[in-house]
GROMACS .gro file of C-alpha atoms in nm:
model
  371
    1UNK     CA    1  10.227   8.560  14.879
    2UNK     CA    2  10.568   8.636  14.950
    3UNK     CA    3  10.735   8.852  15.257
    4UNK     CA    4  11.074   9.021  15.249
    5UNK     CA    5  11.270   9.183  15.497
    6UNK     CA    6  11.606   9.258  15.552
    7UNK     CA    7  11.830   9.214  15.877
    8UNK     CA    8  12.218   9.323  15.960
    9UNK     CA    9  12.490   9.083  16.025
   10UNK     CA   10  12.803   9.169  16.208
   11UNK     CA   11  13.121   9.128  16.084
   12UNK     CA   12  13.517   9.184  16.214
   13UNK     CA   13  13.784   9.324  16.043
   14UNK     CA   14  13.947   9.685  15.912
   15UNK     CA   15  14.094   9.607  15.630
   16UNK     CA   16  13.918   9.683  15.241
   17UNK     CA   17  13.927   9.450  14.932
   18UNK     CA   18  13.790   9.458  14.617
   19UNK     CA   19  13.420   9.438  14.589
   20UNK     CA   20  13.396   9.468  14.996
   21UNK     CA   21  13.041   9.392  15.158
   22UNK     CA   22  13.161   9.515  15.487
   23UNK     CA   23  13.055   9.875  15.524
   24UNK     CA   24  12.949  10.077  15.840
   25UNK     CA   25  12.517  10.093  15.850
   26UNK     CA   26  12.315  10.132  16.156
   27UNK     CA   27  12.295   9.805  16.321
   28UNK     CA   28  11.970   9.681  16.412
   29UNK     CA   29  12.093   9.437  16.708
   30UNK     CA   30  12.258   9.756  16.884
   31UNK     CA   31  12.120  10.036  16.759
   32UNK     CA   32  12.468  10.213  16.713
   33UNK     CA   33  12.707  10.214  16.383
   34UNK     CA   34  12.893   9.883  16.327
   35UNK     CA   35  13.087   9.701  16.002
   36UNK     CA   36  12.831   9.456  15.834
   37UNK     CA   37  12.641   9.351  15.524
   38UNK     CA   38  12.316   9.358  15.541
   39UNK     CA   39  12.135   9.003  15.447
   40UNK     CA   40  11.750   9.005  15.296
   41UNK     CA   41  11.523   8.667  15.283
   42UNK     CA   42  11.214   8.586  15.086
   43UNK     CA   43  10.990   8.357  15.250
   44UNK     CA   44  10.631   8.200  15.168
   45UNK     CA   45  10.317   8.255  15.371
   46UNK     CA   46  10.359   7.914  15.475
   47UNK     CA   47  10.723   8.037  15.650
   48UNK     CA   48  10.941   7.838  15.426
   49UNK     CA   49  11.224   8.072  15.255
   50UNK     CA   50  11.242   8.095  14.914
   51UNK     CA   51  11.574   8.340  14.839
   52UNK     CA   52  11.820   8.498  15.018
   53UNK     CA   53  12.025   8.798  14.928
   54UNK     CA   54  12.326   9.004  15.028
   55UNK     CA   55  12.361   9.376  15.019
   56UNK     CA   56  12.671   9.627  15.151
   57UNK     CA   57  12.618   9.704  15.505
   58UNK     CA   58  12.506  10.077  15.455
   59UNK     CA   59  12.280  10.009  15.195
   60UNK     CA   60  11.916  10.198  15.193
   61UNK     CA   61  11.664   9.920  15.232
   62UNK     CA   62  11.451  10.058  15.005
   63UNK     CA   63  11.677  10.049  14.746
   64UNK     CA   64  11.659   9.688  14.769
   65UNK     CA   65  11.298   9.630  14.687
   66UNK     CA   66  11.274   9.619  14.314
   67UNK     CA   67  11.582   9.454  14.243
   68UNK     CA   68  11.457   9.142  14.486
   69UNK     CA   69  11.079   9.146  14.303
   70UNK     CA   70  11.241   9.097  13.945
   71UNK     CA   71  11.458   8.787  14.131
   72UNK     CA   72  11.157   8.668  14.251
   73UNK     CA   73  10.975   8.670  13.911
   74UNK     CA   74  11.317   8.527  13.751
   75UNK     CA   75  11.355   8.274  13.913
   76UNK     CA   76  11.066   8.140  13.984
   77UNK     CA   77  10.698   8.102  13.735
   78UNK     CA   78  10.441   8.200  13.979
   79UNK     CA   79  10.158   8.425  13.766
   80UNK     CA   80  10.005   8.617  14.081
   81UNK     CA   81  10.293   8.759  14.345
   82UNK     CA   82  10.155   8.965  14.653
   83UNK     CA   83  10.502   9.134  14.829
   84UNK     CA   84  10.431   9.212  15.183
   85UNK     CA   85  10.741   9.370  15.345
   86UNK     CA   86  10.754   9.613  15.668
   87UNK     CA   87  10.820   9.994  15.698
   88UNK     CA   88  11.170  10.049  15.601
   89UNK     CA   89  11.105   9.932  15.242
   90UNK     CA   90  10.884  10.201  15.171
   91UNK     CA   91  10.888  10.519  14.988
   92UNK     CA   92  10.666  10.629  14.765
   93UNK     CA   93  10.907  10.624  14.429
   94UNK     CA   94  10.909  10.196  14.546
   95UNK     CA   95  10.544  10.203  14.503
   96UNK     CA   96  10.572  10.386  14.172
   97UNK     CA   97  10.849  10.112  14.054
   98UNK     CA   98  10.626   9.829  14.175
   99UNK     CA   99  10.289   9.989  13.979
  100UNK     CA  100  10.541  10.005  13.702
  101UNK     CA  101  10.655   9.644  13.700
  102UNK     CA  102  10.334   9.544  13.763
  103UNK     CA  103  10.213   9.742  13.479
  104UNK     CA  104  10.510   9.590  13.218
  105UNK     CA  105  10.474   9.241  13.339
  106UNK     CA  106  10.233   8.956  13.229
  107UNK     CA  107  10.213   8.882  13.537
  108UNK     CA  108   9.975   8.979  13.845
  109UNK     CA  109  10.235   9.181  14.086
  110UNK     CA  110  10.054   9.355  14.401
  111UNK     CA  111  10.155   9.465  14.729
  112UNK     CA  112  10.103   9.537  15.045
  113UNK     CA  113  10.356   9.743  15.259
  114UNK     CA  114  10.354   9.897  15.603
  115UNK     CA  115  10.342  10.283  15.589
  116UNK     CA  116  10.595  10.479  15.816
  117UNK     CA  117  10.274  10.664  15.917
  118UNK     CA  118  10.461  10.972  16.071
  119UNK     CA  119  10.696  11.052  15.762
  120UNK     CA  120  10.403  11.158  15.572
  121UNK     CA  121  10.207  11.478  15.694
  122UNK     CA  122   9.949  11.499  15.484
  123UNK     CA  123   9.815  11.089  15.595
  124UNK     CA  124   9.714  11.326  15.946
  125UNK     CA  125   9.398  11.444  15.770
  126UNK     CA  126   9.331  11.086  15.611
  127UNK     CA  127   9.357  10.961  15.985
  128UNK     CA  128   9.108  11.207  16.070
  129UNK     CA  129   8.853  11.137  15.834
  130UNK     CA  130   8.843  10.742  15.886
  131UNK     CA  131   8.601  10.573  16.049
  132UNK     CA  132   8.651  10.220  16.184
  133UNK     CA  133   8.448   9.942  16.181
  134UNK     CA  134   8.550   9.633  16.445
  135UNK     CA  135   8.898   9.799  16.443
  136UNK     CA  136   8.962   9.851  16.071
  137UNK     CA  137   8.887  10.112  15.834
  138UNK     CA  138   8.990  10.188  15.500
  139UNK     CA  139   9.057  10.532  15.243
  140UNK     CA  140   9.252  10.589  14.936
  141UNK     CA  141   9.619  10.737  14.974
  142UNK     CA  142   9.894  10.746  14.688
  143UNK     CA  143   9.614  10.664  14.436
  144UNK     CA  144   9.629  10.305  14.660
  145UNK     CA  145   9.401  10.099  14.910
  146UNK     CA  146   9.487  10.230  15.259
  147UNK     CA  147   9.399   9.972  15.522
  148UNK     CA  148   9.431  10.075  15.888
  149UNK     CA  149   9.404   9.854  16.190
  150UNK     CA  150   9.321  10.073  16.535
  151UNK     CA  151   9.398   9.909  16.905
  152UNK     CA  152   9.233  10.129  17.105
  153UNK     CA  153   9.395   9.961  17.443
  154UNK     CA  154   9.720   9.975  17.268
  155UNK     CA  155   9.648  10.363  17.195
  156UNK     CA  156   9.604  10.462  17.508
  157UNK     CA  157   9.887  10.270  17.639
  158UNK     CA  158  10.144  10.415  17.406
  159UNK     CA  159   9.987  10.773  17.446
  160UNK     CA  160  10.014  10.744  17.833
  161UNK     CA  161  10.352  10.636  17.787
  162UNK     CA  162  10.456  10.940  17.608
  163UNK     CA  163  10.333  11.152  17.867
  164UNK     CA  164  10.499  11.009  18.142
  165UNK     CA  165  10.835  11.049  17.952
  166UNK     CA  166  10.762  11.404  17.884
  167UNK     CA  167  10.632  11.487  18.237
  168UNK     CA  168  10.942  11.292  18.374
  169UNK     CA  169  11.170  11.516  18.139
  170UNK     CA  170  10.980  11.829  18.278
  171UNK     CA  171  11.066  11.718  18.621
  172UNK     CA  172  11.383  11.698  18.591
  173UNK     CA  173  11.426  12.034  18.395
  174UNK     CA  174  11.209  12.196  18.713
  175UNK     CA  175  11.504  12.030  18.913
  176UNK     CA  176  11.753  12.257  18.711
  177UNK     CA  177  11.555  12.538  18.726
  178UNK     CA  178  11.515  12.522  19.111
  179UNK     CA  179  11.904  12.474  19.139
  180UNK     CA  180  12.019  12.766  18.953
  181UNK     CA  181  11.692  12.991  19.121
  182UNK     CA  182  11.846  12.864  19.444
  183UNK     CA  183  12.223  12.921  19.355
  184UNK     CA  184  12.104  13.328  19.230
  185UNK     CA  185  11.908  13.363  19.628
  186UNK     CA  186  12.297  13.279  19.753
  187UNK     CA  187  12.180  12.931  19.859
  188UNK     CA  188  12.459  12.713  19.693
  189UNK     CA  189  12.523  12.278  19.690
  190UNK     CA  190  12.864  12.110  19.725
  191UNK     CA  191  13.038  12.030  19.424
  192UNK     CA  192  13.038  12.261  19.074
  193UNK     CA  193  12.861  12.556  19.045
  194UNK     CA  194  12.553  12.539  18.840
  195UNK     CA  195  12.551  12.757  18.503
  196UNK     CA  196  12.253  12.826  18.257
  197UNK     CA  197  12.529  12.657  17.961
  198UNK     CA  198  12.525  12.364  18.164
  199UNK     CA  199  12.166  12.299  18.281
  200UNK     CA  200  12.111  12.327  17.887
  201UNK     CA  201  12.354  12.042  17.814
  202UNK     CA  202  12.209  11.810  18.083
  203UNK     CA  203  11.902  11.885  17.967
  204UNK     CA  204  11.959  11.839  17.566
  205UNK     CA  205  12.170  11.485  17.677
  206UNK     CA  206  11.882  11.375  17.861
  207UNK     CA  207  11.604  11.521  17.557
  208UNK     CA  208  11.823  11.296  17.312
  209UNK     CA  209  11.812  11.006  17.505
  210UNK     CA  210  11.431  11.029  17.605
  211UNK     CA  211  11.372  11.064  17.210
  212UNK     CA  212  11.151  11.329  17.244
  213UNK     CA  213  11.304  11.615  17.055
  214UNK     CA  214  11.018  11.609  16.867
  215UNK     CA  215  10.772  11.713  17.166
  216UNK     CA  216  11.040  11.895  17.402
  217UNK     CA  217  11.275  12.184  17.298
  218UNK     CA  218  11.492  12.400  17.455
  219UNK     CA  219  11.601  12.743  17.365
  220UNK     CA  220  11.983  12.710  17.318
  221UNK     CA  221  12.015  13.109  17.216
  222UNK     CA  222  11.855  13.270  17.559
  223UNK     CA  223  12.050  13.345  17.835
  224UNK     CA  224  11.905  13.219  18.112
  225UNK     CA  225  11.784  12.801  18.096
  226UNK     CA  226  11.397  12.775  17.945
  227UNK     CA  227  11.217  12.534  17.755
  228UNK     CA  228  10.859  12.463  17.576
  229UNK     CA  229  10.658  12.153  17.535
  230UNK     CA  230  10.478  12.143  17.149
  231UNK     CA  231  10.133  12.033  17.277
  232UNK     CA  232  10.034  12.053  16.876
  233UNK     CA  233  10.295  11.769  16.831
  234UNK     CA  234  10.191  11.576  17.117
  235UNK     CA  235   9.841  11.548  16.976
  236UNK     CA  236   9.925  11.516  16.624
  237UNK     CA  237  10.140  11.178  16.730
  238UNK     CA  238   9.822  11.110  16.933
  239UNK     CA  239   9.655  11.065  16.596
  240UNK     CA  240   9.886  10.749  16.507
  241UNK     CA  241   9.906  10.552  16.832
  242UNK     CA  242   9.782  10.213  16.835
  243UNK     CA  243   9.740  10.187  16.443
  244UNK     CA  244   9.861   9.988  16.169
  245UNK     CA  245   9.873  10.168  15.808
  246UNK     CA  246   9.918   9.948  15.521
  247UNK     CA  247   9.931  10.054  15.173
  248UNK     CA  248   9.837   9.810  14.921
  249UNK     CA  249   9.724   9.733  14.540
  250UNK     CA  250   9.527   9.395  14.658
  251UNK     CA  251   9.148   9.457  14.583
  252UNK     CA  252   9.042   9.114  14.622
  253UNK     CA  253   9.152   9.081  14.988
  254UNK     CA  254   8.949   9.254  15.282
  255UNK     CA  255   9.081   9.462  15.516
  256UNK     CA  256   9.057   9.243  15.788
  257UNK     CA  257   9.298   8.994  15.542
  258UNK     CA  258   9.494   9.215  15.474
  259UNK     CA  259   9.599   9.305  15.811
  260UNK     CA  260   9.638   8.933  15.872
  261UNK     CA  261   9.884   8.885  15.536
  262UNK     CA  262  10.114   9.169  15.715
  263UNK     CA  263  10.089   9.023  16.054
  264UNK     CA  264  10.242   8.730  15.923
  265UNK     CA  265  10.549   8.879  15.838
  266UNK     CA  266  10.666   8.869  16.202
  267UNK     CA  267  10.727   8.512  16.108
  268UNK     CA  268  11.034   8.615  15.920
  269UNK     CA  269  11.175   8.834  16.250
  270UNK     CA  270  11.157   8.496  16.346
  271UNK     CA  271  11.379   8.348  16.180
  272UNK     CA  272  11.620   8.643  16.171
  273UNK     CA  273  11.647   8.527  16.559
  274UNK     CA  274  11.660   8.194  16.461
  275UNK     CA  275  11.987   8.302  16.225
  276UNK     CA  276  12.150   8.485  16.525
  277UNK     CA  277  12.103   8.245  16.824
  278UNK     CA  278  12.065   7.869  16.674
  279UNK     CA  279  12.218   7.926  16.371
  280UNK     CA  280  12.501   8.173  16.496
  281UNK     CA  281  12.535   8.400  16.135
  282UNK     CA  282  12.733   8.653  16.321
  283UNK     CA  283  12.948   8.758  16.409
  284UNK     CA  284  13.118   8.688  16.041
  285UNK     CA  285  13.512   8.676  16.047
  286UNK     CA  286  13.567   8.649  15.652
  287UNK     CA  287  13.730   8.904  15.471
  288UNK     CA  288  13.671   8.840  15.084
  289UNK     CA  289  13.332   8.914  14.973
  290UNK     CA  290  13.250   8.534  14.810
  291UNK     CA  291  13.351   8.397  15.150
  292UNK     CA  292  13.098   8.623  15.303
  293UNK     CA  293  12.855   8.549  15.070
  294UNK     CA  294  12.938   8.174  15.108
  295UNK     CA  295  12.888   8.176  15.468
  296UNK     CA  296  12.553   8.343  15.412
  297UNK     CA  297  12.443   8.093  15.201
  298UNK     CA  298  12.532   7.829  15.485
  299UNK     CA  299  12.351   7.978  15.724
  300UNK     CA  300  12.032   8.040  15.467
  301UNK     CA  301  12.040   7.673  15.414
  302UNK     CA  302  12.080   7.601  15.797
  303UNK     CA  303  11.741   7.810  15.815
  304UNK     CA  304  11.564   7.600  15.503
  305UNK     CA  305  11.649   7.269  15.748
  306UNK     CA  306  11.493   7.453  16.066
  307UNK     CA  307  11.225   7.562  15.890
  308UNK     CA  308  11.133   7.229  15.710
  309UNK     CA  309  11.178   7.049  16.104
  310UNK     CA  310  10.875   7.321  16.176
  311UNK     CA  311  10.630   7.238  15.937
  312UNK     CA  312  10.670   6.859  15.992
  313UNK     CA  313  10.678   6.887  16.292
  314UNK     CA  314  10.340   7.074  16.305
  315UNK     CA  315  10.228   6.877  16.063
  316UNK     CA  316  10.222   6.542  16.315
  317UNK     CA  317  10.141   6.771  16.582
  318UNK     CA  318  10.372   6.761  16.780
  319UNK     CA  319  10.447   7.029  17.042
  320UNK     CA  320  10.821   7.057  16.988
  321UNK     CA  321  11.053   7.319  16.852
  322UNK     CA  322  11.293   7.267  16.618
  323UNK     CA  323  11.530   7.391  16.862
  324UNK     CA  324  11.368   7.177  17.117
  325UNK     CA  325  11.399   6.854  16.895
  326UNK     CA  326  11.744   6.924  16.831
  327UNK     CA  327  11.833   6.964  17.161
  328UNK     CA  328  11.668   6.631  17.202
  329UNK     CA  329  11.869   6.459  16.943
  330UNK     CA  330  12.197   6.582  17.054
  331UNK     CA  331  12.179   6.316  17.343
  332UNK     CA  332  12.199   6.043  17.150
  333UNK     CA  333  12.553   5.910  17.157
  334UNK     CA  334  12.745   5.734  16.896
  335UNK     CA  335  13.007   5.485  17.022
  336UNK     CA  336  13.286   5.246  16.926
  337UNK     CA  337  13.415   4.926  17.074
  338UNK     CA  338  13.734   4.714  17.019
  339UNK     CA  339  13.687   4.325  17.155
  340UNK     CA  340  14.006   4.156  17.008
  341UNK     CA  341  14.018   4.200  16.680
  342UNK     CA  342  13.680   4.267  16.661
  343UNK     CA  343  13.534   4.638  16.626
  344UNK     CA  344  13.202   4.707  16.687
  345UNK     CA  345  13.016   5.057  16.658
  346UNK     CA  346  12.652   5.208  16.699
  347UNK     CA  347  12.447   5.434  16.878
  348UNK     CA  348  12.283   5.441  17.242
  349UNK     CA  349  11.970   5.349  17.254
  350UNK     CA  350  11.639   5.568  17.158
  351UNK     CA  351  11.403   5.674  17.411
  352UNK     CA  352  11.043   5.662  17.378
  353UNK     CA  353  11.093   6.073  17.307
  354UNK     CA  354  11.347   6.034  17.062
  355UNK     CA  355  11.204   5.726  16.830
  356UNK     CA  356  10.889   5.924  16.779
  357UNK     CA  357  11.044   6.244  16.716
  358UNK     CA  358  11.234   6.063  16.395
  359UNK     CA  359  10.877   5.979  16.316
  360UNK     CA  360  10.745   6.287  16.299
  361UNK     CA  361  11.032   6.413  16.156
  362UNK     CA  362  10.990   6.139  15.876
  363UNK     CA  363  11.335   6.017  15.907
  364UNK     CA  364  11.442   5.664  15.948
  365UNK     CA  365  11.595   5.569  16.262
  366UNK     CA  366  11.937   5.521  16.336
  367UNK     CA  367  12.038   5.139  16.367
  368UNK     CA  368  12.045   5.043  16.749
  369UNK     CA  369  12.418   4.876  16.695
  370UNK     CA  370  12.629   4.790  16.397
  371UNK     CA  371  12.919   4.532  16.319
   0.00000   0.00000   0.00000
């Protein structure tokens, strides 16, 4: 089983060169536009990476998909690979490239891949038609296994969410309302006079930044400020809360494993913030593309070392972090002494904390002093 994701990595400068990574994408740390290149990893079920690869900063992520799979299968001789990668890898011409690889190869190639639930319409009368058994049910979709995992608690939660944004939205347009019917019975407030133009932009700013154009709309063309609430849409997203929809071609798994293979794929968001806080990947200052790529390979390598601490450290069981144990380790002190002619140099000595940590880490000990 392998996972694959993709994250952003920042990067400064203006200036173009040949073969440039640095383009403007969507930025997945912010949320706004920003120069980057976009880095994807390959990892194991047990969390260890396997590959790393760099892409342009605007590039579609699901253009990366098939390229990385026929990596994967270069480079290494593994006869069954299950991909398991998250929403923004999928589209339904990747699943017909990965049926068709799978189909060409000599090799067992399956998938499982989180569905973007909402892009496609017609997965509303699946939805309807499933029936779930200890929070999973399954159907056919795409000529594929559909899988879906249903939270009830988490439903309802998201659901009442929603409606709170929307009924604080409809506040606040009543609020308009009641200012301009207020301003037209001559009762006016200090400060500019309120049109029907501008209640509409307040209200389409604050629409936008609620995200809920697709449940709220205004009409722009009337004269006087009015809008509607799409109870249809409302319900129809109602249909989707609190459930995970996985397409896959694994047979051999249940459903209940299969949700658990995709669950584990958070493990790689972890070490995406492992990257951007221990590690410190961005933000990148290079400006020729094999320097960028260089760096990223640093920083991949950086990740292999954290990520081999883990599973030794597990594997003793021991309670520590990598970050934890390296915090640890930084404390120890190397030092140098001059007596004469005589030099003398070592390194303080180990706590209890530290000696077994290099045990668990299966690393011999540094020598208490030195001539």
């Amino acid at each position: 089983v392998v996972f694959y994701d993709l994250t952003t990595v920042r990067i400064h400068g203006e200036a173009e060169v040949a073969g440039d990574v640095r383009a403007y994408g969507m930025n997945k740390e912010t949320g706004g536009i920003a120069r980057q290149f976009v880095l994807g990893l390959v990892q194991t079920s047990d969390g260890l990476p396997l590959m790393h690869t760099v892409h342009p900063g605007n590039v579609a992520e699901v253009r990366t998909l098939r390229a990385m799979l026929e990596e994967v299968l270069r480079r290494f001789t593994v006869q069954r690979v299950i991909l398991v990668a998250d929403r923004g890898l999928l589209s339904l011409d990747n699943v017909a490239q990965l049926s068709e690889l799978a189909a060409s190869s000599a090799r067992r190639i399956e998938f499982i891949l989180a569905v973007p639930a909402r892009r496609y319409g017609e997965l509303g009368e699946v939805m309807d038609r499933l029936e779930f058994t200890d929070g999973v049910a399954q159907a056919r979709f795409a000529e594929h296994r559909l899988v879906v995992a249903h939270d009830a608690a988490r439903a309802a939660e998201q659901g009442a969410r929603r409606r709170t944004r929307i009924a604080e939205l409809e506040a606040f347009a009543e609020r308009l309302v009641g200012k301009l019917d207020a301003q037209d019975d001559g009762i006016t407030e200090r400060g500019r006079r309120a049109t029907d133009r501008g209640a509409y932009s307040r209200f389409a700013r604050a629409l936008a930044d609620a995200e809920l154009t697709r449940f709220v709309s205004a009409d722009y063309q009337a004269d006087r400020f009015s809008y509607t609430v799409d109870e249809a849409a409302i319900l129809d997203a109602e249909r989707f809360d609190g459930k995970l929809v996985l397409l896959t071609s694994v047979e051999d798994l249940t459903g209940t494993q299969i949700i658990e293979r995709y669950r584990s794929l958070a493990d790689i968001e972890r070490g995406f913030r492992v990257l951007k806080s221990d590690i410190e990947i961005a933000p990148v200052y290079h400006r020729l593309p094999e320097r960028i790529r260089a760096h990223a390979q640093i920083c991949y390598l950086a990740l292999v070392l954290h990520r081999v601490m883990r599973m030794r450290l597990r594997a003793r069981g021991s309670t520590l972090s990598p970050t934890s144990a390296l915090r640890l380790l930084s404390r120890i002190q190397s030092h140098r002494a001059t007596i004469g002619a005589t030099h003398y140099s070592g390194v303080s000595r180990l706590t209890a904390e530290q000696a077994r940590l290099f045990e668990d880490l299966n690393l011999p000990k540094p020598p208490a002093k030195a001539l």
